[in-house]
Coordinates of C-alpha atoms and ligand atoms in Angstrom, one line a residue:
X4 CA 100.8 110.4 128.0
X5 CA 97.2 110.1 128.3
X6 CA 95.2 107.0 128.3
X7 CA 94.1 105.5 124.5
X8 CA 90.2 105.5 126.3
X9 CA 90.6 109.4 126.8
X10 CA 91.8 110.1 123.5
X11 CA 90.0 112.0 121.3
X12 CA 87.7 109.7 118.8
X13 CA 87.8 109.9 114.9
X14 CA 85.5 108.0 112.7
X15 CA 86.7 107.9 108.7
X16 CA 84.6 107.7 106.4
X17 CA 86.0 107.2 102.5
X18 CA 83.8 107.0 99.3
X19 CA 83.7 103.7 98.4
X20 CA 86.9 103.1 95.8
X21 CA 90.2 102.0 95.7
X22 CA 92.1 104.8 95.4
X23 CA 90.2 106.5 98.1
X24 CA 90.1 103.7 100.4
X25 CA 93.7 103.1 100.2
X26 CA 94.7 106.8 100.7
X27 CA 92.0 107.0 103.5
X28 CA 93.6 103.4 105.2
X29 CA 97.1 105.2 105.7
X30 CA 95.6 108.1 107.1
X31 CA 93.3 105.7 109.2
X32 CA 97.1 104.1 110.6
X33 CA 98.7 107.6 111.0
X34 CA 96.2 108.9 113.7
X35 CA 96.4 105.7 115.3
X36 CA 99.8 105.6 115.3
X37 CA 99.3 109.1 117.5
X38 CA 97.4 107.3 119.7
X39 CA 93.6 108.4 118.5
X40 CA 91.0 105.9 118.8
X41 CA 89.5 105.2 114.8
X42 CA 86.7 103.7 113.8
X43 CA 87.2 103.0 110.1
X44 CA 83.7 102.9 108.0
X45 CA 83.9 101.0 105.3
X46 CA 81.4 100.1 102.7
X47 CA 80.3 95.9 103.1
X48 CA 81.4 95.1 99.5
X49 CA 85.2 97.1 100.0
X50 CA 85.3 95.4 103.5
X51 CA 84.6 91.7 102.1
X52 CA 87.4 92.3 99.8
X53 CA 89.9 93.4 101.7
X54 CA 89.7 91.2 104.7
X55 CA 89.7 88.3 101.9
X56 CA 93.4 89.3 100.3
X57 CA 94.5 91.4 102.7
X58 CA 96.0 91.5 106.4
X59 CA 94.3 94.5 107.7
X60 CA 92.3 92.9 110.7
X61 CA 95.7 92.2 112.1
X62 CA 97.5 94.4 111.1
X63 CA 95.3 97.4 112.4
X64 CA 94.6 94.9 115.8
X65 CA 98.1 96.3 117.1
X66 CA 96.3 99.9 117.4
X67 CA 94.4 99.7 120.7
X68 CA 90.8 101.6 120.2
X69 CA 91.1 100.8 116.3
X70 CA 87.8 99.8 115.2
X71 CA 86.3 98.5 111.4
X72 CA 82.5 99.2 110.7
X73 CA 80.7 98.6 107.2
X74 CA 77.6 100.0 105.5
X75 CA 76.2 99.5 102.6
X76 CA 76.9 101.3 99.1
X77 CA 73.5 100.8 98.7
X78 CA 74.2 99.0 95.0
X79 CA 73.3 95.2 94.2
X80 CA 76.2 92.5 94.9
X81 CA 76.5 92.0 91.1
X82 CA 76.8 95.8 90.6
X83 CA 80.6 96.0 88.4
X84 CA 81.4 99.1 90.6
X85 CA 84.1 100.2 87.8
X86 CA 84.1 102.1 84.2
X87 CA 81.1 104.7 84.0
X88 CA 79.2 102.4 86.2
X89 CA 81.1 103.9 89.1
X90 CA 78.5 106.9 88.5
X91 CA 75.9 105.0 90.2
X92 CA 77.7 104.8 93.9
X93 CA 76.7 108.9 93.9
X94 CA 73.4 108.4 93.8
X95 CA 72.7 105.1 95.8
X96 CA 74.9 106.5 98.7
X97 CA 72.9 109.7 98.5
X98 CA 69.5 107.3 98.8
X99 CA 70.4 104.7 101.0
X100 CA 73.5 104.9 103.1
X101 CA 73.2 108.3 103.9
X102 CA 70.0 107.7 106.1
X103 CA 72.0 104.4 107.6
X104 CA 74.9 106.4 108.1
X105 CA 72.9 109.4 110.7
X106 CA 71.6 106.2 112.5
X107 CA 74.7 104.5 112.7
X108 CA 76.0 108.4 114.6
X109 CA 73.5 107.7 117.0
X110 CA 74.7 104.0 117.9
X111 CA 78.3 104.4 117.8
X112 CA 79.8 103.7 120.8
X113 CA 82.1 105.6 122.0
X114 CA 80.7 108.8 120.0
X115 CA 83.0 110.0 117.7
X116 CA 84.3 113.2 118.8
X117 CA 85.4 114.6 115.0
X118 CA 84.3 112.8 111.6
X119 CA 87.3 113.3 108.7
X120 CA 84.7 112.2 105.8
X121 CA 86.1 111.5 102.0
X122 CA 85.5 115.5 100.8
X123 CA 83.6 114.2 97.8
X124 CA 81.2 112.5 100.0
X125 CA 79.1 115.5 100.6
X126 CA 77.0 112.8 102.8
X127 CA 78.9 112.9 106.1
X128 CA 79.5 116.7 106.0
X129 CA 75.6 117.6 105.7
X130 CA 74.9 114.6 108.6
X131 CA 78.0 116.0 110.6
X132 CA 76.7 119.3 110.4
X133 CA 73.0 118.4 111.5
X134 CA 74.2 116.6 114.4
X135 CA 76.4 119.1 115.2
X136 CA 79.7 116.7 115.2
X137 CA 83.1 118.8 113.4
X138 CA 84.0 117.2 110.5
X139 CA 87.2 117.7 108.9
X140 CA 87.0 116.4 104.8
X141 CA 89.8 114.6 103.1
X142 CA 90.1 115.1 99.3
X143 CA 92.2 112.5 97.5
X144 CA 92.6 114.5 94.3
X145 CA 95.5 117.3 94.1
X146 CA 95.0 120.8 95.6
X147 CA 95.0 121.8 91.7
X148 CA 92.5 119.5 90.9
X149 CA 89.5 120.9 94.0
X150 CA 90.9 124.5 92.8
X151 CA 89.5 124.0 89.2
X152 CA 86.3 122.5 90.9
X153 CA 86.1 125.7 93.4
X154 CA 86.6 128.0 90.1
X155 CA 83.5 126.1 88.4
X156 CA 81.4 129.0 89.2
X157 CA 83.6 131.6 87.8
X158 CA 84.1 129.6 84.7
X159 CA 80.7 129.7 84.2
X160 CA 80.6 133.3 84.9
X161 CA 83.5 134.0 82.4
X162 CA 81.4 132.0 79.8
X163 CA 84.3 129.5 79.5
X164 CA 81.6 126.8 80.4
X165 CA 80.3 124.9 79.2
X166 CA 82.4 124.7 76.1
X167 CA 81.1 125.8 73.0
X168 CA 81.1 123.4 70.0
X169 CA 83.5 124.9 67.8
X170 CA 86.1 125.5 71.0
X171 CA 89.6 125.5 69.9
X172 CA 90.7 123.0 72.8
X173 CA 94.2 124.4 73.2
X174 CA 93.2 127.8 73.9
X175 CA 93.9 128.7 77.4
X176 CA 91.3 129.2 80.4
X177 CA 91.4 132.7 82.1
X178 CA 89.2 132.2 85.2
X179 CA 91.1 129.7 87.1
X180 CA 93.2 131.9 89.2
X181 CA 96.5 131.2 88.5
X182 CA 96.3 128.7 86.0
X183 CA 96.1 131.6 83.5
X184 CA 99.5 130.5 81.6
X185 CA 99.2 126.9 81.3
X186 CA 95.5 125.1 81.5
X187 CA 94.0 124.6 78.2
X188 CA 90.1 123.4 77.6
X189 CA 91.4 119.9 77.4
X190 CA 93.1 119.8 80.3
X191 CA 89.7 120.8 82.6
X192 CA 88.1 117.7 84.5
X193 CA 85.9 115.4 83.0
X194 CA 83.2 116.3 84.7
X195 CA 83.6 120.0 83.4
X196 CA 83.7 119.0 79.6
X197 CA 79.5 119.0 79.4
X198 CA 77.6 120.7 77.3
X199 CA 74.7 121.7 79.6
X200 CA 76.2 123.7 83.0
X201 CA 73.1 122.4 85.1
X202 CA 74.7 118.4 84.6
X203 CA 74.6 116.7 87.5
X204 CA 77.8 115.7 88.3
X205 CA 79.7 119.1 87.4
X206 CA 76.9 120.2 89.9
X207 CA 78.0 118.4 92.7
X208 CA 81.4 118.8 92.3
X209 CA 81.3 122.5 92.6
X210 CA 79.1 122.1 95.1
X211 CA 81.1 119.4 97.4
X212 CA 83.9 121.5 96.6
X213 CA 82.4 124.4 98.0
X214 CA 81.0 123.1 101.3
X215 CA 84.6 121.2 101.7
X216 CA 86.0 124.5 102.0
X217 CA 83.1 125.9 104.9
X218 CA 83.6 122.8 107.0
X219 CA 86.7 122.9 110.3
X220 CA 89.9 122.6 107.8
X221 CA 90.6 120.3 104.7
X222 CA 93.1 117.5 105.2
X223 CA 94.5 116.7 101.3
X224 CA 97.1 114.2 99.9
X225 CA 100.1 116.2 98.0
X226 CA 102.8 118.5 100.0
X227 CA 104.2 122.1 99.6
X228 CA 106.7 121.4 97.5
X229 CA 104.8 120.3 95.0
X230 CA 101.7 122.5 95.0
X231 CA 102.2 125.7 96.4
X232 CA 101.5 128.3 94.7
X233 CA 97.7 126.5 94.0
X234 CA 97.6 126.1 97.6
X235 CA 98.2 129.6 98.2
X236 CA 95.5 130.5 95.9
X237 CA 93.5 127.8 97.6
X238 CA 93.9 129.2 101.5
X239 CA 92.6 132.7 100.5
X240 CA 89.0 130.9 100.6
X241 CA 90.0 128.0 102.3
X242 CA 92.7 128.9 105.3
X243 CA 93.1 126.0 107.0
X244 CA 94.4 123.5 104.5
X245 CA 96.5 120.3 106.5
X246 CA 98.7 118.9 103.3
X247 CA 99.8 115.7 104.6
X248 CA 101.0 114.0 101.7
X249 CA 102.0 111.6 100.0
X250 CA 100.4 109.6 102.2
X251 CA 102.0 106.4 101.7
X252 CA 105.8 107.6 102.3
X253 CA 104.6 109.5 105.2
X254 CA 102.9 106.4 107.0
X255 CA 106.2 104.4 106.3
X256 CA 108.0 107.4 108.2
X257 CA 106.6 107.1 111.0
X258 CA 106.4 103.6 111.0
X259 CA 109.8 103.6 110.9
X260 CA 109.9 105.7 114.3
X261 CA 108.8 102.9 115.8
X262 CA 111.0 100.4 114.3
X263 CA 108.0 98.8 111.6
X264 CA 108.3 98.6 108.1
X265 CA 106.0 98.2 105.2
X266 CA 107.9 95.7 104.0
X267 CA 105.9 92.6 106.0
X268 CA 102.1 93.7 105.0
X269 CA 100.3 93.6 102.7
X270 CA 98.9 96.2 100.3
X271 CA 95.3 97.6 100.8
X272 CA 93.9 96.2 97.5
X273 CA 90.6 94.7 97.1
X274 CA 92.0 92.5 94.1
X275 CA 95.7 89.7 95.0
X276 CA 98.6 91.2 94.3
X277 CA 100.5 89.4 91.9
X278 CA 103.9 89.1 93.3
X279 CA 105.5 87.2 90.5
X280 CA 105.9 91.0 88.6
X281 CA 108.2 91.3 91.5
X282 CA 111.1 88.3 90.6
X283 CA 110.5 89.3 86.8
X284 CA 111.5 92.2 87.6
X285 CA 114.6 91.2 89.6
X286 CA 116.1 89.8 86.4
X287 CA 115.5 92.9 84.2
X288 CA 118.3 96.0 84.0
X289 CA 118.5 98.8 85.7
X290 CA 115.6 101.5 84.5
X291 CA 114.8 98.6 81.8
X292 CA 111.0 98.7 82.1
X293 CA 107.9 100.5 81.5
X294 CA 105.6 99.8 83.9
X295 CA 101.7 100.5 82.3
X296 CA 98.7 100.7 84.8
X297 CA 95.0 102.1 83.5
X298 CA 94.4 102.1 87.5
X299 CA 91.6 100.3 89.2
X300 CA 88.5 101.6 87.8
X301 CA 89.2 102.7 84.2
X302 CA 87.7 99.9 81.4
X303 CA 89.4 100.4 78.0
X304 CA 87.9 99.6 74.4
X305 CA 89.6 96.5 72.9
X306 CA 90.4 99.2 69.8
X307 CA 92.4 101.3 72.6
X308 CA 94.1 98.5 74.5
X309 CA 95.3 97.2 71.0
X310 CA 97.1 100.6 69.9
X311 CA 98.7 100.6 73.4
X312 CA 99.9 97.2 73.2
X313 CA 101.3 97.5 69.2
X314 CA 102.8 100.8 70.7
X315 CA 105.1 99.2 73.7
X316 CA 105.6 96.0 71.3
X317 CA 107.4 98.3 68.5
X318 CA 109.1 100.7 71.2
X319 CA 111.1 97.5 71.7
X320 CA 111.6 98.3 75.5
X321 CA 110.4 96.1 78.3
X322 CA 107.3 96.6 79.7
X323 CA 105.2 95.2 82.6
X324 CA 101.5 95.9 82.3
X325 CA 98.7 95.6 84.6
X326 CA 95.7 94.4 82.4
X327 CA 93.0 93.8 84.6
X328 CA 90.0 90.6 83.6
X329 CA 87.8 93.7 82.7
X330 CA 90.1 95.3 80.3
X331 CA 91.7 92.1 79.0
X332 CA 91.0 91.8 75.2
X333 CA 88.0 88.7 74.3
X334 CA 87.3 87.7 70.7
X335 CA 84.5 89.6 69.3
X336 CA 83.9 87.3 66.8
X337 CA 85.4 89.3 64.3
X338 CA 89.0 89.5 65.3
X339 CA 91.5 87.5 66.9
X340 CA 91.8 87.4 71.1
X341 CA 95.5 88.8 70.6
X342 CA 98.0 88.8 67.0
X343 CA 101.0 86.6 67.3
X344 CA 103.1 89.4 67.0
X345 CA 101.7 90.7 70.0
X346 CA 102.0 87.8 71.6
X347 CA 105.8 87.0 70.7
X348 CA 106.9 90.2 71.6
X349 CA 105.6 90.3 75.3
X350 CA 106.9 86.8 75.7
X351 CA 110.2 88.4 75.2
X352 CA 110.2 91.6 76.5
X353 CA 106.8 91.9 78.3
X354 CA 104.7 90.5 81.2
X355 CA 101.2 91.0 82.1
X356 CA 99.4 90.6 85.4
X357 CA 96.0 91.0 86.6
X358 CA 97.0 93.3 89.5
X359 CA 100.6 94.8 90.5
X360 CA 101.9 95.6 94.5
X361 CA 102.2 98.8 92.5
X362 CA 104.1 101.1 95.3
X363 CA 106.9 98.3 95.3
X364 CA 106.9 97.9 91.4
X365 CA 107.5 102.0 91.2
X366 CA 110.2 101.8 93.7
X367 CA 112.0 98.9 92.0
X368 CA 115.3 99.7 90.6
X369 CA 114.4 98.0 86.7
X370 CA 111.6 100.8 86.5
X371 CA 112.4 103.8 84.0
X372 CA 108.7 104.9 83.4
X373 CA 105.6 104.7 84.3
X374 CA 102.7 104.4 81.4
X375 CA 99.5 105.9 83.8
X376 CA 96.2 107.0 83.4
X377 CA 97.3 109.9 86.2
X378 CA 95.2 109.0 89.1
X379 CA 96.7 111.1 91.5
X380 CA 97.3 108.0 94.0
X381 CA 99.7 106.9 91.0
X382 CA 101.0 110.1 89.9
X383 CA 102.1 110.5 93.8
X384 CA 103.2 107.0 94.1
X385 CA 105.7 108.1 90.7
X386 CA 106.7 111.2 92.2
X387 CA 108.0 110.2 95.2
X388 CA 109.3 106.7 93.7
X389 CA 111.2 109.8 90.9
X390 CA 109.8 107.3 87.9
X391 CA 109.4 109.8 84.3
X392 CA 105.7 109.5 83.2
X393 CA 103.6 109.3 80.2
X394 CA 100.3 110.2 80.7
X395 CA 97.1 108.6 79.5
X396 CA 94.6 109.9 81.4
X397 CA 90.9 108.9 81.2
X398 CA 88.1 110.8 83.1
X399 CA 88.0 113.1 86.5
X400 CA 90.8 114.8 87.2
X401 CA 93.0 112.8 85.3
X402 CA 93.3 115.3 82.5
X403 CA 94.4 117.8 84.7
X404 CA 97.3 115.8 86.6
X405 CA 98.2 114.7 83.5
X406 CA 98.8 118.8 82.6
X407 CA 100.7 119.2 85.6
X408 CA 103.2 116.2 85.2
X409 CA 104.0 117.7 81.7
X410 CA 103.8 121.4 82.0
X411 CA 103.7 122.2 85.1
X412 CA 106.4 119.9 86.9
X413 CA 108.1 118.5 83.7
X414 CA 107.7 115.2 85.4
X415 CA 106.6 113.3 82.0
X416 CA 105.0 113.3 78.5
X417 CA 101.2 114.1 78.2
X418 CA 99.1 111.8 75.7
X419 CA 96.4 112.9 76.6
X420 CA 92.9 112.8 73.7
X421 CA 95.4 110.8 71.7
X422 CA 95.2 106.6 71.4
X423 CA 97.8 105.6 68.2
X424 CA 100.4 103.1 67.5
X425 CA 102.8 105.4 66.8
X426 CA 102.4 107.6 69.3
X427 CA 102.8 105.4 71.8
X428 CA 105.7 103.7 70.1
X429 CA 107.3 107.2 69.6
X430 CA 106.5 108.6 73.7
X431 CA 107.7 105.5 74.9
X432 CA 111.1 106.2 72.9
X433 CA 111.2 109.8 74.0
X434 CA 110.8 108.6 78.0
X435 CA 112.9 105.7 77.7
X436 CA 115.4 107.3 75.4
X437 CA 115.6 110.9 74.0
X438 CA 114.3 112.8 76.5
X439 CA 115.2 110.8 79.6
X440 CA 117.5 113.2 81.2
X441 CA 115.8 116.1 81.7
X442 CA 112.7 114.5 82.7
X443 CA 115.1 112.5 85.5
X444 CA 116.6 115.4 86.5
X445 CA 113.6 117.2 87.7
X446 CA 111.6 113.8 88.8
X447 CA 114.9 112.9 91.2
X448 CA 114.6 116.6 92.4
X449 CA 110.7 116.4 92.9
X450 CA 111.3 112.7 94.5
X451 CA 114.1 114.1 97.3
X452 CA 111.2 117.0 98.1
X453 CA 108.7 114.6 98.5
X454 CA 110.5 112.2 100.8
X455 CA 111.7 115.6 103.1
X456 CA 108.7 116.8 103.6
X457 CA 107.0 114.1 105.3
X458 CA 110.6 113.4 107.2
X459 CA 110.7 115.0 110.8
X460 CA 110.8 119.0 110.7
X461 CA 109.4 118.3 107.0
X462 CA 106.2 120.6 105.4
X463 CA 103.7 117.5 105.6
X464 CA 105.0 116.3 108.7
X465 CA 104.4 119.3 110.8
X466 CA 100.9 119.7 109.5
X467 CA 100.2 116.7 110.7
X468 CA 101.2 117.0 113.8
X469 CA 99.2 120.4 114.0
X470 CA 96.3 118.6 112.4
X471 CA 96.3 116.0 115.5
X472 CA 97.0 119.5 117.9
X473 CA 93.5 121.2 116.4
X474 CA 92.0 117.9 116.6
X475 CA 92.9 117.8 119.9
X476 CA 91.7 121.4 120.5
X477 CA 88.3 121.1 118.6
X478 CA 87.3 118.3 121.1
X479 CA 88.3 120.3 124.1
X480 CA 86.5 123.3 123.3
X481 CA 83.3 121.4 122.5
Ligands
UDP146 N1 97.1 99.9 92.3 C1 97.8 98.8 92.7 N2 98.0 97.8 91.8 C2 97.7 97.9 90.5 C3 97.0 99.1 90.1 C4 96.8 100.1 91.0 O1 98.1 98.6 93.9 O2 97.9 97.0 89.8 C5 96.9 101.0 93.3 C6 97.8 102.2 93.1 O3 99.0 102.0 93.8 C7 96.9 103.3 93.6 C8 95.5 102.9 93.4 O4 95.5 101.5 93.1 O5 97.2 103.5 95.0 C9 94.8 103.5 92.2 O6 94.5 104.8 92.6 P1 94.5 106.0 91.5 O7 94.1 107.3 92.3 O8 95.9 106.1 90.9 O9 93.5 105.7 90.4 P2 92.0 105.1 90.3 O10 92.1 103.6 90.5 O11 91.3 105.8 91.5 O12 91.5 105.5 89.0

């Protein structure tokens, strides 16, 4: 075996959220755990957070040639850093780390040999490229998600964008290759629902998306199983595509090869988990609850929050619900903080915390569904923890997943474009109730697929040991 100071050195650099620092962290801990040295770059704020409530100094001191570096996001401290705000990281990392971050290259000691750079962050592809360093990106969206971004162009083209005013929005698209039979207007990405095709951020997605798919191979976060006939659209542009995914049952894979489990860490969350969810949960039944999470960067109208919570009151089921301080309801002055009926009905039947250890909450046994916004860290985490959705899903490629769960893997219920009482009420029924069994029946299929393929001989498991094999290569033949 060779020496950790001779193996081959890999500095990762995610964009500077939770969901991409998470998925980014266990990929960070798989290459170590092949024995690659890792310099982690993380941005000041993210870092502060997590070495406050979490135990990843320790935990990642166990990997010999592991190393943490920050830099900054370039916003204020005060900055929120969620909602639409979250717009403004694209633009100050373009500005001001991006010039830090070619500097830092030249400082780094050791080198690194290979950069695996967050694929939206077109930053450390264009500084990879100039200093001549192979970079490999990671996208944390699904495969079907950077398709629809890759066919921006062709949409365009087709005069499908932008979308005309008087659009019916259930029509289907025709110039996303394979998509023909099931994506509708309302199911394209946020970013795509502009009325002017020169906006900037549907700019820089198609063009991210494109140099993602020019740089030495494209590492993504979803498996065979579950995306492969977009995949095999995807590799006729794009051939060397490493699925490795889902992330977060791989790394407890092959921590379990070497006899560690996930059980004693902590999370990577920049907020505290609140455990408590966790005993509440012991005393419910068996596929009792709802579990409802908006995800870490989504801020909901008090109007919007209030149908949700009159919807899971009158379902009558059991719900647990992640409100976090930014999305919590505040008296406007004109109505009241919360109605009594609200209030009496999560008292019995409901409890609300400010942040979940959600990958534990989906793989408890109470859990029957999953309320989500379909981030695709979440809608993984469901898959493979085979937990029915309903999907609520907000901005980026929410809307898409969110067509996929329903339509595509007939994994849950799609709300999407749709915030009412009664249809929250009602979905919650359907889920919990009406249409339970089929929806169980494929998500208990989709959840045994997901755990085989990153098991040993499995689809995500063997590309990641040829991922580590090219890395390898690439280094040599420098
Ligand atoms: N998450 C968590 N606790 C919560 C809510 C979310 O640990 O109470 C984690 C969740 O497990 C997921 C990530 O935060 O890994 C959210 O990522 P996702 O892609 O689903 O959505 P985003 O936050 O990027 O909108």
């Amino acid at each position: 075996m060779e020496a950790v100071h001779q193996s081959p050195h890999v500095l990762i650099f995610p964009f500077p959220a939770q969901g991409h620092v998470n998925s980014m962290l266990k990929l960070a801990e798989l290459l170590a755990l092949a024995s690659l040295r890792v310099t982690f770059l993380n941005s000041e704020y993210n870092h502060e957070s997590l070495v406050r409530r979490t135990d990843i100094l320790s935990r990642f001191a166990q990997y010999p040639g592991f190393k943490f570096e920050t830099i900054p996001d370039g916003l204020s401290q005060d900055h929120p850093r969620v909602g639409a705000a979250m717009r403004d990281m694209f633009g100050s990392l373009e500005l001001i780390t991006k010039p830090i971050f070619k500097q830092m290259l030249f400082e780094i000691n050791p080198p690194p040999d290979c950069i695996i750079g967050d694929g939206i962050l077109g930053l450390t592809i264009d500084v990879a490229n100039e200093l001549g360093i192979p970079i490999i990106p990671f996208r944390t969206t699904s495969a079907g998600c950077i398709w629809v971004f890759s066919s921006i162009f062709d949409m365009i083209q087709a005069g499908e964008l932008p979308i005309k005013g008087n659009q019916d929005m259930d029509c289907l698209i025709t110039s996303v290759a394979g998509m023909e039979t099931f994506l509708r207007f309302r199911d394209l990405p946020s970013f795509c629902k502009v009325s002017d095709v020169k906006d900037p951020l549907l700019q820089l997605m198609a063009r991210e998306t494109s140099k993602n798919f020019k740089a030495n191979g494209l590492i993504l976060n979803t498996f065979e199983e579950l995306e492969g006939a977009t995949l095999s659209q995807m590799r006729t542009k794009c051939p060397k595509i490493y699925t490795i995914g889902p992330l977060h049952e791989h790394l407890k894979a092959r921590l379990a090869d070497t006899n560690q489990t996930m059980s004693d860490r902590s999370s990577n969350s920049f907020r505290e988990d609140d455990r408590s969810c966790i005993s509440w949960l012991d005393k419910q039944p068996k596929g009792s609850v709802v579990y409802v999470s908006f995800g870490s960067i989504a801020v909901l109208p008090r109007e919007k929050l209030m149908e949700f919570w009159f919807g899971l009151v009158h379902s009558g089921k059991r719900f647990l619900w992640v409100l976090r301080p930014e999305n919590v309801p505040r008296n406007d002055g004109e109505c009241d903080v919360v109605p009594t009926e609200l209030v009496e009905g999560t008292k019995e039947r409901g409890y609300i915390v400010d942040w979940a250890p959600q990958e534990d909450v989906l793989a408890h046994g109470a859990i029957g569904g999953f309320l989500t916004h379909s981030g695709w860290n979440s809608t993984l985490e469901s898959v493979t923890a085979g937990v029915p959705m309903i999907c609520w899903p907000c901005f980026a490629d929410q809307q898409l997943n969110s067509r996929f769960v329903e339509e595509v893997w007939k994994l849950g219920l799609d709300m999407k474009d749709v915030c009412d009482r009664r249809v929250v009420e009602q979905m919650v029924n359907d889920l919990m109730v009406a249409k339970r069994e089929e929806i169980l029946k494929s998500a208990t299929e989709f959840a045994k697929l997901a755990k085989g393929s990153v098991n040993a001989g499995g689809s995500s498991n063997c590309n990641f040991d040829c991922l580590i094999e090219d890395i390898r290569m690439m280094i040599k033949n420098c």
